[in-house]
Amino acid sequence: MSMRLLTAPLVAMGITLSVYTAEYAFPYWAVIEQWKDPVLFFAGLIAGVRWPDWDFLIPGLGHRSGLTHSALLPLFVYFLASPGLASGLSLGIALHLSSDIQPKAWTGGALIKFPVVGSIGKKLSPLWLFINIAGCVAIMAASLDIEPHFAQLIMLMVTSAGTFWYFSREEKRRLIPLATLAASGLLVHSFRSGHFSLSAVTQFFV
């Protein structure tokens, strides 16, 4: 497990470093600018699939930590580094969290935990995962919006291939994770298109 957790980020870091080195060395090569974000997207996907389980390696975090099982990392990368990299991280984390949303039982290691606070319980844990899957999808959608058409096309192709790989190699029970991804995607699309709003939801409670 630890080897897989270390290998994926190292590969992603190597790809990312290569992209920025090439951009610095050959600033006038249009092909580098054209392929930069799609390649960073791929690197982010590689790292994002494994990132949530880094709670095994970070001192002070228990398994299923709410800090790693969240959209915090891609959100941070989106604002401070690269939207392309953030988008790939978002996809990888969303795939991982969608798998985590169907444990054998909502007990023990399946529950979301925070430092000091501890477990948030079996009712809030699946809600936390779903909210953060939707958050990752929203970050990915926002990132794709600012990409040129060519980059969007390549990133969507990588999305399809990466999703197929993940569910064919990493996940045996696929129905609930895929349904969760679809539901979060519809939720994000409805919110972005104006058909869903927080004010519309609050009308049911006030």
Coordinates of C-alpha atoms in Angstrom, one line a residue:
M1 CA 0.0 0.0 0.0
S2 CA 2.7 2.5 1.0
M3 CA 4.7 1.9 -2.1
R4 CA 1.7 2.7 -4.3
L5 CA 1.0 5.8 -2.3
L6 CA 4.5 7.0 -2.8
T7 CA 4.9 6.1 -6.4
A8 CA 1.9 7.9 -7.8
P9 CA 2.8 11.4 -6.4
L10 CA 6.5 10.9 -7.4
V11 CA 5.5 10.1 -10.9
A12 CA 3.1 13.1 -10.9
M13 CA 5.8 15.4 -9.6
G14 CA 8.2 14.2 -12.2
I15 CA 5.7 14.9 -15.0
T16 CA 4.9 18.3 -13.5
L17 CA 8.6 19.3 -13.1
S18 CA 9.3 18.2 -16.7
V19 CA 6.4 20.3 -18.0
Y20 CA 7.6 23.5 -16.2
T21 CA 11.2 22.8 -17.1
A22 CA 10.3 22.5 -20.8
E23 CA 8.2 25.7 -20.6
Y24 CA 11.2 27.6 -19.0
A25 CA 13.7 26.2 -21.5
F26 CA 11.6 26.7 -24.6
P27 CA 9.3 29.6 -23.9
Y28 CA 8.4 30.2 -27.5
W29 CA 7.4 26.6 -28.5
A30 CA 3.7 26.8 -29.1
V31 CA 3.4 23.0 -28.8
I32 CA 4.4 23.2 -25.1
E33 CA 1.9 25.8 -24.3
Q34 CA -0.8 23.8 -26.2
W35 CA -0.1 20.5 -24.3
K36 CA 0.9 22.0 -20.9
D37 CA -2.4 21.8 -19.1
P38 CA -3.5 18.4 -20.6
V39 CA -0.2 16.9 -19.4
L40 CA -0.6 18.6 -16.0
F41 CA -4.2 17.3 -15.9
F42 CA -2.9 13.7 -16.4
A43 CA -0.3 14.2 -13.7
G44 CA -2.9 15.5 -11.3
L45 CA -5.1 12.5 -12.0
I46 CA -2.3 10.1 -11.2
A47 CA -1.7 11.8 -7.8
G48 CA -5.3 12.5 -7.0
V49 CA -6.4 8.9 -7.1
R50 CA -3.9 8.1 -4.3
W51 CA -4.0 11.4 -2.3
P52 CA -6.9 10.6 0.1
D53 CA -5.0 7.6 1.5
W54 CA -2.0 9.7 2.4
D55 CA -3.7 9.9 5.8
F56 CA -1.9 6.6 6.4
L57 CA 1.5 8.4 6.0
I58 CA 0.8 11.8 7.6
P59 CA 1.4 11.8 11.4
G60 CA -1.6 12.8 13.4
L61 CA -4.2 11.8 10.8
G62 CA -6.3 8.7 11.2
H63 CA -7.6 6.7 8.2
R64 CA -10.4 8.4 6.3
S65 CA -9.2 11.8 7.5
G66 CA -11.5 14.6 6.4
L67 CA -8.5 16.7 5.5
T68 CA -7.3 14.3 2.7
H69 CA -10.8 13.0 1.9
S70 CA -11.9 16.4 0.6
A71 CA -11.6 19.0 -2.2
L72 CA -9.1 21.1 -0.1
L73 CA -6.0 20.1 -2.1
P74 CA -7.4 20.8 -5.6
L75 CA -9.0 24.0 -4.4
F76 CA -5.6 25.2 -3.0
V77 CA -3.8 24.2 -6.3
Y78 CA -6.5 25.9 -8.4
F79 CA -6.0 29.3 -6.8
L80 CA -2.2 29.2 -6.2
A81 CA -0.8 27.1 -9.0
S82 CA -2.4 25.5 -12.1
P83 CA -6.0 25.0 -13.0
G84 CA -5.0 22.1 -15.3
L85 CA -3.2 20.3 -12.4
A86 CA -6.1 21.2 -10.0
S87 CA -8.6 19.7 -12.5
G88 CA -6.7 16.4 -12.7
L89 CA -6.4 16.2 -8.9
S90 CA -10.1 16.9 -8.6
L91 CA -11.0 14.0 -10.9
G92 CA -8.6 11.6 -9.2
I93 CA -10.0 12.5 -5.7
A94 CA -13.6 12.3 -6.9
L95 CA -13.0 8.8 -8.2
H96 CA -11.4 7.7 -4.9
L97 CA -14.1 9.3 -2.8
S98 CA -16.9 7.8 -4.9
S99 CA -15.4 4.4 -4.1
D100 CA -15.2 5.2 -0.4
I101 CA -18.8 6.1 -0.2
Q102 CA -19.8 2.4 -0.3
P103 CA -18.0 0.7 2.6
K104 CA -19.1 -2.7 3.9
A105 CA -20.4 -0.9 7.0
W106 CA -20.4 2.7 8.2
T107 CA -18.3 1.9 11.3
G108 CA -14.7 2.2 12.4
G109 CA -12.3 2.9 9.6
A110 CA -15.1 3.8 7.2
L111 CA -16.0 6.9 9.1
I112 CA -14.6 10.4 8.3
K113 CA -12.4 11.7 11.1
F114 CA -10.7 15.0 12.0
P115 CA -7.8 15.8 14.3
V116 CA -9.0 16.6 17.9
V117 CA -12.7 16.2 16.9
G118 CA -12.5 12.5 15.9
S119 CA -15.2 10.7 13.9
I120 CA -18.1 12.7 12.6
G121 CA -20.3 9.6 12.7
K122 CA -22.2 7.3 10.3
K123 CA -24.8 10.0 9.2
L124 CA -22.4 12.8 8.4
S125 CA -19.6 10.7 6.9
P126 CA -21.4 9.8 3.6
L127 CA -22.7 13.4 3.4
W128 CA -19.1 14.8 3.8
L129 CA -17.9 12.5 1.0
F130 CA -20.8 13.4 -1.4
I131 CA -20.3 17.2 -0.8
N132 CA -16.6 16.9 -1.5
I133 CA -17.2 14.8 -4.6
A134 CA -19.4 17.5 -5.9
G135 CA -16.8 20.1 -4.9
C136 CA -14.2 18.2 -6.9
V137 CA -16.5 18.1 -9.9
A138 CA -17.2 21.8 -9.6
I139 CA -13.4 22.6 -9.5
M140 CA -12.9 20.4 -12.5
A141 CA -15.7 22.2 -14.4
A142 CA -14.4 25.6 -13.5
S143 CA -10.9 24.6 -14.7
L144 CA -12.2 23.3 -18.0
D145 CA -14.1 26.5 -18.6
I146 CA -10.9 28.5 -18.9
E147 CA -9.1 26.0 -21.2
P148 CA -8.9 26.4 -25.0
H149 CA -11.0 23.9 -27.0
F150 CA -8.0 21.6 -27.8
A151 CA -7.0 21.3 -24.1
Q152 CA -10.7 20.7 -23.2
L153 CA -10.9 17.9 -25.7
I154 CA -7.8 16.1 -24.6
M155 CA -8.7 16.5 -20.9
L156 CA -12.1 15.0 -21.5
M157 CA -10.6 12.1 -23.3
V158 CA -8.2 11.5 -20.4
T159 CA -11.2 11.8 -18.0
S160 CA -13.0 9.0 -19.9
A161 CA -9.9 6.8 -20.1
G162 CA -9.0 7.4 -16.4
T163 CA -12.5 6.7 -15.2
F164 CA -12.6 3.5 -17.2
W165 CA -9.2 2.4 -15.9
Y166 CA -10.1 3.2 -12.3
F167 CA -13.4 1.3 -12.2
S168 CA -12.1 -1.6 -14.2
R169 CA -8.9 -2.1 -12.2
E170 CA -9.5 -0.5 -8.8
E171 CA -13.1 -1.0 -8.0
K172 CA -15.2 -4.2 -8.2
R173 CA -18.6 -2.7 -7.1
R174 CA -19.2 0.1 -9.6
L175 CA -22.9 0.9 -9.5
I176 CA -23.0 3.2 -6.4
P177 CA -19.7 5.0 -7.2
L178 CA -20.8 5.7 -10.8
A179 CA -24.3 6.8 -9.7
T180 CA -22.7 9.1 -7.1
L181 CA -20.4 10.7 -9.7
A182 CA -23.4 11.1 -12.0
A183 CA -25.6 12.7 -9.3
S184 CA -22.8 15.1 -8.2
G185 CA -22.2 16.0 -11.9
L186 CA -25.9 16.8 -12.4
L187 CA -26.0 18.8 -9.2
V188 CA -23.0 20.9 -10.2
H189 CA -24.4 21.4 -13.7
S190 CA -27.8 22.5 -12.3
F191 CA -26.1 25.0 -10.0
R192 CA -23.9 26.4 -12.7
S193 CA -26.8 26.7 -15.2
G194 CA -29.0 28.5 -12.6
H195 CA -31.6 25.8 -12.3
F196 CA -30.5 25.1 -8.8
S197 CA -29.7 27.7 -6.1
L198 CA -29.2 27.9 -2.4
S199 CA -32.2 30.2 -2.1
A200 CA -34.4 27.7 -3.8
V201 CA -33.4 25.0 -1.3
T202 CA -33.8 27.3 1.7
Q203 CA -37.4 27.9 0.7
F204 CA -38.2 24.4 1.9
F205 CA -36.9 25.1 5.4
V206 CA -38.2 28.7 6.1

